[in-house]
Amino acid sequence: MTPSPTLGHQDISSLVWLWLRAHAPAHLRAAQAVGVGLSHNTSRQPDVLLCRAGLPSDRSRLRPADVVLAVAFVTPGTRRVDRFAKPGEYAAAGIPFYWRIEQDPVHVYAYRLGDRIGPGGERQYELVADSAELIELTEPFEVKLPVSDIVP
C-alpha cells in the first residue's frame, strides 16, 4: 500500500499543476490525481498529468491515448516505483512523455518515449533533460520551466 502524500509533496504537485495550467497550449489540459488505465489489469494515478483538452469533465479514468505527459514526485516511500515501475508501465502503454521530480533538492528529469526496445518488447523512455535550475524542452510543447517556480 502506498503511503499518503506529504504536505510537501502536495505543495510541489500543486505548483507543477498551476505552472502547466498557465503555460500549456489550449489543446492540452493539466490535471491532478486522475486515474489512467494502462492495461486490462493495471492502472496508475499520476500526481499531475497533461491530457488532451476536450475530454468530458466527469471522467475519472483516462485511456493512455488521452495522456500526453505523466508526472511523478518521488518521495522516500515511492522511490523504486517512481524511478522504475511507473516509467516502464507508462512507456509500455504509449504515454509519450514522463517527468520524474525528485525532492530535497527539487530536480526535474524529463523523458520522452524513444525507439529503444526493452526486454519485454516495449518502447522505453529516454532522458531528454534534467536540471535543478531550468528545464527547456520543445515537446510536448515549448517548455521553459525555472525549477524555482515549482519549489514551495
PDB file of C-alpha atoms in Angstrom:
ATOM      1  CA  MET A   1       0.000   0.000   0.000  1.00  0.00           C
ATOM      2  CA  THR A   2       1.333   3.432  -0.930  1.00  0.00           C
ATOM      3  CA  PRO A   3       1.586   5.913   1.950  1.00  0.00           C
ATOM      4  CA  SER A   4      -0.447   9.118   1.792  1.00  0.00           C
ATOM      5  CA  PRO A   5       1.352  12.061   0.187  1.00  0.00           C
ATOM      6  CA  THR A   6       3.125  14.511   2.473  1.00  0.00           C
ATOM      7  CA  LEU A   7       2.260  18.192   2.677  1.00  0.00           C
ATOM      8  CA  GLY A   8       5.481  18.979   0.799  1.00  0.00           C
ATOM      9  CA  HIS A   9       4.558  16.512  -1.936  1.00  0.00           C
ATOM     10  CA  GLN A  10       1.153  18.133  -2.303  1.00  0.00           C
ATOM     11  CA  ASP A  11       2.676  21.631  -2.357  1.00  0.00           C
ATOM     12  CA  ILE A  12       5.016  20.809  -5.234  1.00  0.00           C
ATOM     13  CA  SER A  13       2.278  18.883  -7.029  1.00  0.00           C
ATOM     14  CA  SER A  14       0.016  21.928  -6.895  1.00  0.00           C
ATOM     15  CA  LEU A  15       2.789  24.223  -8.126  1.00  0.00           C
ATOM     16  CA  VAL A  16       3.549  21.973 -11.107  1.00  0.00           C
ATOM     17  CA  TRP A  17      -0.162  21.709 -11.926  1.00  0.00           C
ATOM     18  CA  LEU A  18      -0.512  25.501 -11.757  1.00  0.00           C
ATOM     19  CA  TRP A  19       2.584  26.005 -13.921  1.00  0.00           C
ATOM     20  CA  LEU A  20       1.369  23.556 -16.559  1.00  0.00           C
ATOM     21  CA  ARG A  21      -2.121  25.037 -16.464  1.00  0.00           C
ATOM     22  CA  ALA A  22      -0.705  28.516 -17.062  1.00  0.00           C
ATOM     23  CA  HIS A  23       1.800  27.531 -19.780  1.00  0.00           C
ATOM     24  CA  ALA A  24       0.409  24.566 -21.714  1.00  0.00           C
ATOM     25  CA  PRO A  25      -1.262  25.322 -25.052  1.00  0.00           C
ATOM     26  CA  ALA A  26      -5.047  25.293 -25.286  1.00  0.00           C
ATOM     27  CA  HIS A  27      -5.176  21.781 -26.783  1.00  0.00           C
ATOM     28  CA  LEU A  28      -3.725  20.347 -23.544  1.00  0.00           C
ATOM     29  CA  ARG A  29      -5.300  20.247 -20.095  1.00  0.00           C
ATOM     30  CA  ALA A  30      -3.440  19.916 -16.784  1.00  0.00           C
ATOM     31  CA  ALA A  31      -4.997  17.624 -14.186  1.00  0.00           C
ATOM     32  CA  GLN A  32      -4.103  16.117 -10.821  1.00  0.00           C
ATOM     33  CA  ALA A  33      -4.625  12.600  -9.488  1.00  0.00           C
ATOM     34  CA  VAL A  34      -6.793  11.252 -12.313  1.00  0.00           C
ATOM     35  CA  GLY A  35      -6.580   7.522 -12.967  1.00  0.00           C
ATOM     36  CA  VAL A  36      -5.096   6.145 -16.179  1.00  0.00           C
ATOM     37  CA  GLY A  37      -5.924   2.611 -17.288  1.00  0.00           C
ATOM     38  CA  LEU A  38      -2.595   1.262 -18.561  1.00  0.00           C
ATOM     39  CA  SER A  39      -3.728  -2.259 -19.410  1.00  0.00           C
ATOM     40  CA  HIS A  40      -6.655  -4.561 -18.696  1.00  0.00           C
ATOM     41  CA  ASN A  41      -5.372  -5.135 -15.146  1.00  0.00           C
ATOM     42  CA  THR A  42      -3.141  -2.126 -14.381  1.00  0.00           C
ATOM     43  CA  SER A  43      -3.994   1.477 -13.624  1.00  0.00           C
ATOM     44  CA  ARG A  44      -1.973   4.327 -12.174  1.00  0.00           C
ATOM     45  CA  GLN A  45      -2.791   7.763 -10.883  1.00  0.00           C
ATOM     46  CA  PRO A  46      -0.067  10.231 -11.895  1.00  0.00           C
ATOM     47  CA  ASP A  47       0.445  13.083  -9.435  1.00  0.00           C
ATOM     48  CA  VAL A  48      -0.011  15.523 -12.320  1.00  0.00           C
ATOM     49  CA  LEU A  49      -0.733  14.888 -15.979  1.00  0.00           C
ATOM     50  CA  LEU A  50      -1.369  16.655 -19.229  1.00  0.00           C
ATOM     51  CA  CYS A  51      -4.217  15.237 -21.252  1.00  0.00           C
ATOM     52  CA  ARG A  52      -5.945  16.266 -24.402  1.00  0.00           C
ATOM     53  CA  ALA A  53      -8.345  19.151 -23.876  1.00  0.00           C
ATOM     54  CA  GLY A  54     -11.970  18.487 -24.667  1.00  0.00           C
ATOM     55  CA  LEU A  55     -12.308  15.331 -22.584  1.00  0.00           C
ATOM     56  CA  PRO A  56     -15.521  15.291 -20.548  1.00  0.00           C
ATOM     57  CA  SER A  57     -15.030  16.737 -17.058  1.00  0.00           C
ATOM     58  CA  ASP A  58     -16.773  13.768 -15.424  1.00  0.00           C
ATOM     59  CA  ARG A  59     -14.024  11.325 -16.497  1.00  0.00           C
ATOM     60  CA  SER A  60     -12.197   9.782 -13.535  1.00  0.00           C
ATOM     61  CA  ARG A  61     -10.206   7.287 -15.613  1.00  0.00           C
ATOM     62  CA  LEU A  62      -8.372   8.119 -18.807  1.00  0.00           C
ATOM     63  CA  ARG A  63      -7.013   5.963 -21.594  1.00  0.00           C
ATOM     64  CA  PRO A  64      -3.260   6.154 -22.281  1.00  0.00           C
ATOM     65  CA  ALA A  65      -4.088   7.712 -25.670  1.00  0.00           C
ATOM     66  CA  ASP A  66      -5.687  10.645 -23.783  1.00  0.00           C
ATOM     67  CA  VAL A  67      -2.491  11.347 -21.808  1.00  0.00           C
ATOM     68  CA  VAL A  68       0.429  13.310 -23.209  1.00  0.00           C
ATOM     69  CA  LEU A  69       2.537  13.703 -20.042  1.00  0.00           C
ATOM     70  CA  ALA A  70       2.578  11.858 -16.720  1.00  0.00           C
ATOM     71  CA  VAL A  71       4.414  13.456 -13.774  1.00  0.00           C
ATOM     72  CA  ALA A  72       5.573  11.654 -10.620  1.00  0.00           C
ATOM     73  CA  PHE A  73       7.033  13.251  -7.489  1.00  0.00           C
ATOM     74  CA  VAL A  74       9.492  10.956  -5.759  1.00  0.00           C
ATOM     75  CA  THR A  75       9.158  10.525  -2.021  1.00  0.00           C
ATOM     76  CA  PRO A  76      11.023   8.122   0.269  1.00  0.00           C
ATOM     77  CA  GLY A  77       8.121   5.651   0.119  1.00  0.00           C
ATOM     78  CA  THR A  78       7.789   5.733  -3.683  1.00  0.00           C
ATOM     79  CA  ARG A  79      11.401   5.898  -4.936  1.00  0.00           C
ATOM     80  CA  ARG A  80      11.552   2.465  -6.539  1.00  0.00           C
ATOM     81  CA  VAL A  81       8.092   2.682  -8.092  1.00  0.00           C
ATOM     82  CA  ASP A  82       8.588   6.229  -9.463  1.00  0.00           C
ATOM     83  CA  ARG A  83      12.074   5.531 -10.814  1.00  0.00           C
ATOM     84  CA  PHE A  84      11.477   2.092 -12.318  1.00  0.00           C
ATOM     85  CA  ALA A  85       7.919   0.681 -12.317  1.00  0.00           C
ATOM     86  CA  LYS A  86       5.935   3.746 -13.398  1.00  0.00           C
ATOM     87  CA  PRO A  87       8.157   4.773 -16.309  1.00  0.00           C
ATOM     88  CA  GLY A  88       8.152   1.207 -17.618  1.00  0.00           C
ATOM     89  CA  GLU A  89       4.372   0.942 -17.372  1.00  0.00           C
ATOM     90  CA  TYR A  90       3.723   4.401 -18.871  1.00  0.00           C
ATOM     91  CA  ALA A  91       6.137   3.724 -21.749  1.00  0.00           C
ATOM     92  CA  ALA A  92       4.587   0.308 -22.439  1.00  0.00           C
ATOM     93  CA  ALA A  93       1.159   1.993 -22.577  1.00  0.00           C
ATOM     94  CA  GLY A  94       2.470   4.552 -25.090  1.00  0.00           C
ATOM     95  CA  ILE A  95       2.315   7.734 -22.981  1.00  0.00           C
ATOM     96  CA  PRO A  96       4.721   9.992 -24.898  1.00  0.00           C
ATOM     97  CA  PHE A  97       6.288  11.954 -22.011  1.00  0.00           C
ATOM     98  CA  TYR A  98       7.191  11.304 -18.373  1.00  0.00           C
ATOM     99  CA  TRP A  99       8.638  13.715 -15.819  1.00  0.00           C
ATOM    100  CA  ARG A 100      10.146  12.467 -12.587  1.00  0.00           C
ATOM    101  CA  ILE A 101      10.632  15.153  -9.961  1.00  0.00           C
ATOM    102  CA  GLU A 102      12.922  14.441  -7.065  1.00  0.00           C
ATOM    103  CA  GLN A 103      12.643  16.463  -3.860  1.00  0.00           C
ATOM    104  CA  ASP A 104      15.245  17.746  -1.372  1.00  0.00           C
ATOM    105  CA  PRO A 105      16.559  19.359  -3.522  1.00  0.00           C
ATOM    106  CA  VAL A 106      13.998  19.654  -6.304  1.00  0.00           C
ATOM    107  CA  HIS A 107      15.392  18.220  -9.539  1.00  0.00           C
ATOM    108  CA  VAL A 108      13.373  17.578 -12.703  1.00  0.00           C
ATOM    109  CA  TYR A 109      14.098  14.663 -15.051  1.00  0.00           C
ATOM    110  CA  ALA A 110      12.199  14.868 -18.359  1.00  0.00           C
ATOM    111  CA  TYR A 111      11.812  11.797 -20.564  1.00  0.00           C
ATOM    112  CA  ARG A 112      10.241  11.111 -23.932  1.00  0.00           C
ATOM    113  CA  LEU A 113       9.244   7.827 -25.456  1.00  0.00           C
ATOM    114  CA  GLY A 114      12.180   6.641 -27.548  1.00  0.00           C
ATOM    115  CA  ASP A 115      12.840   3.978 -30.127  1.00  0.00           C
ATOM    116  CA  ARG A 116      14.838   1.772 -27.749  1.00  0.00           C
ATOM    117  CA  ILE A 117      13.092  -1.548 -27.114  1.00  0.00           C
ATOM    118  CA  GLY A 118      13.025  -3.053 -23.632  1.00  0.00           C
ATOM    119  CA  PRO A 119      13.426  -6.721 -22.685  1.00  0.00           C
ATOM    120  CA  GLY A 120       9.661  -7.264 -22.929  1.00  0.00           C
ATOM    121  CA  GLY A 121       9.478  -5.796 -26.450  1.00  0.00           C
ATOM    122  CA  GLU A 122       8.067  -2.424 -25.355  1.00  0.00           C
ATOM    123  CA  ARG A 123       9.491   1.004 -26.136  1.00  0.00           C
ATOM    124  CA  GLN A 124      11.362   2.756 -23.346  1.00  0.00           C
ATOM    125  CA  TYR A 125      11.809   6.347 -22.251  1.00  0.00           C
ATOM    126  CA  GLU A 126      14.962   8.285 -22.967  1.00  0.00           C
ATOM    127  CA  LEU A 127      16.153  11.188 -20.835  1.00  0.00           C
ATOM    128  CA  VAL A 128      15.936  14.463 -22.755  1.00  0.00           C
ATOM    129  CA  ALA A 129      16.654  16.981 -19.974  1.00  0.00           C
ATOM    130  CA  ASP A 130      17.416  17.150 -16.285  1.00  0.00           C
ATOM    131  CA  SER A 131      18.124  20.106 -14.066  1.00  0.00           C
ATOM    132  CA  ALA A 132      17.684  21.641 -10.654  1.00  0.00           C
ATOM    133  CA  GLU A 133      17.629  25.096 -12.273  1.00  0.00           C
ATOM    134  CA  LEU A 134      15.922  25.277 -15.688  1.00  0.00           C
ATOM    135  CA  ILE A 135      14.137  22.732 -17.860  1.00  0.00           C
ATOM    136  CA  GLU A 136      13.954  23.660 -21.538  1.00  0.00           C
ATOM    137  CA  LEU A 137      12.052  21.386 -23.912  1.00  0.00           C
ATOM    138  CA  THR A 138      10.376  21.576 -27.300  1.00  0.00           C
ATOM    139  CA  GLU A 139       7.965  18.725 -26.521  1.00  0.00           C
ATOM    140  CA  PRO A 140       5.184  18.184 -25.546  1.00  0.00           C
ATOM    141  CA  PHE A 141       5.122  21.966 -26.019  1.00  0.00           C
ATOM    142  CA  GLU A 142       7.679  24.772 -25.771  1.00  0.00           C
ATOM    143  CA  VAL A 143       8.732  24.470 -22.108  1.00  0.00           C
ATOM    144  CA  LYS A 144      10.995  26.888 -20.275  1.00  0.00           C
ATOM    145  CA  LEU A 145      10.449  25.934 -16.659  1.00  0.00           C
ATOM    146  CA  PRO A 146      12.556  27.629 -13.976  1.00  0.00           C
ATOM    147  CA  VAL A 147      12.686  24.927 -11.296  1.00  0.00           C
ATOM    148  CA  SER A 148      12.431  27.678  -8.672  1.00  0.00           C
ATOM    149  CA  ASP A 149       8.842  28.218  -9.897  1.00  0.00           C
ATOM    150  CA  ILE A 150       7.849  24.799  -8.561  1.00  0.00           C
ATOM    151  CA  VAL A 151       9.723  24.888  -5.261  1.00  0.00           C
ATOM    152  CA  PRO A 152       7.404  25.506  -2.298  1.00  0.00           C
TER     153      PRO A 152
END
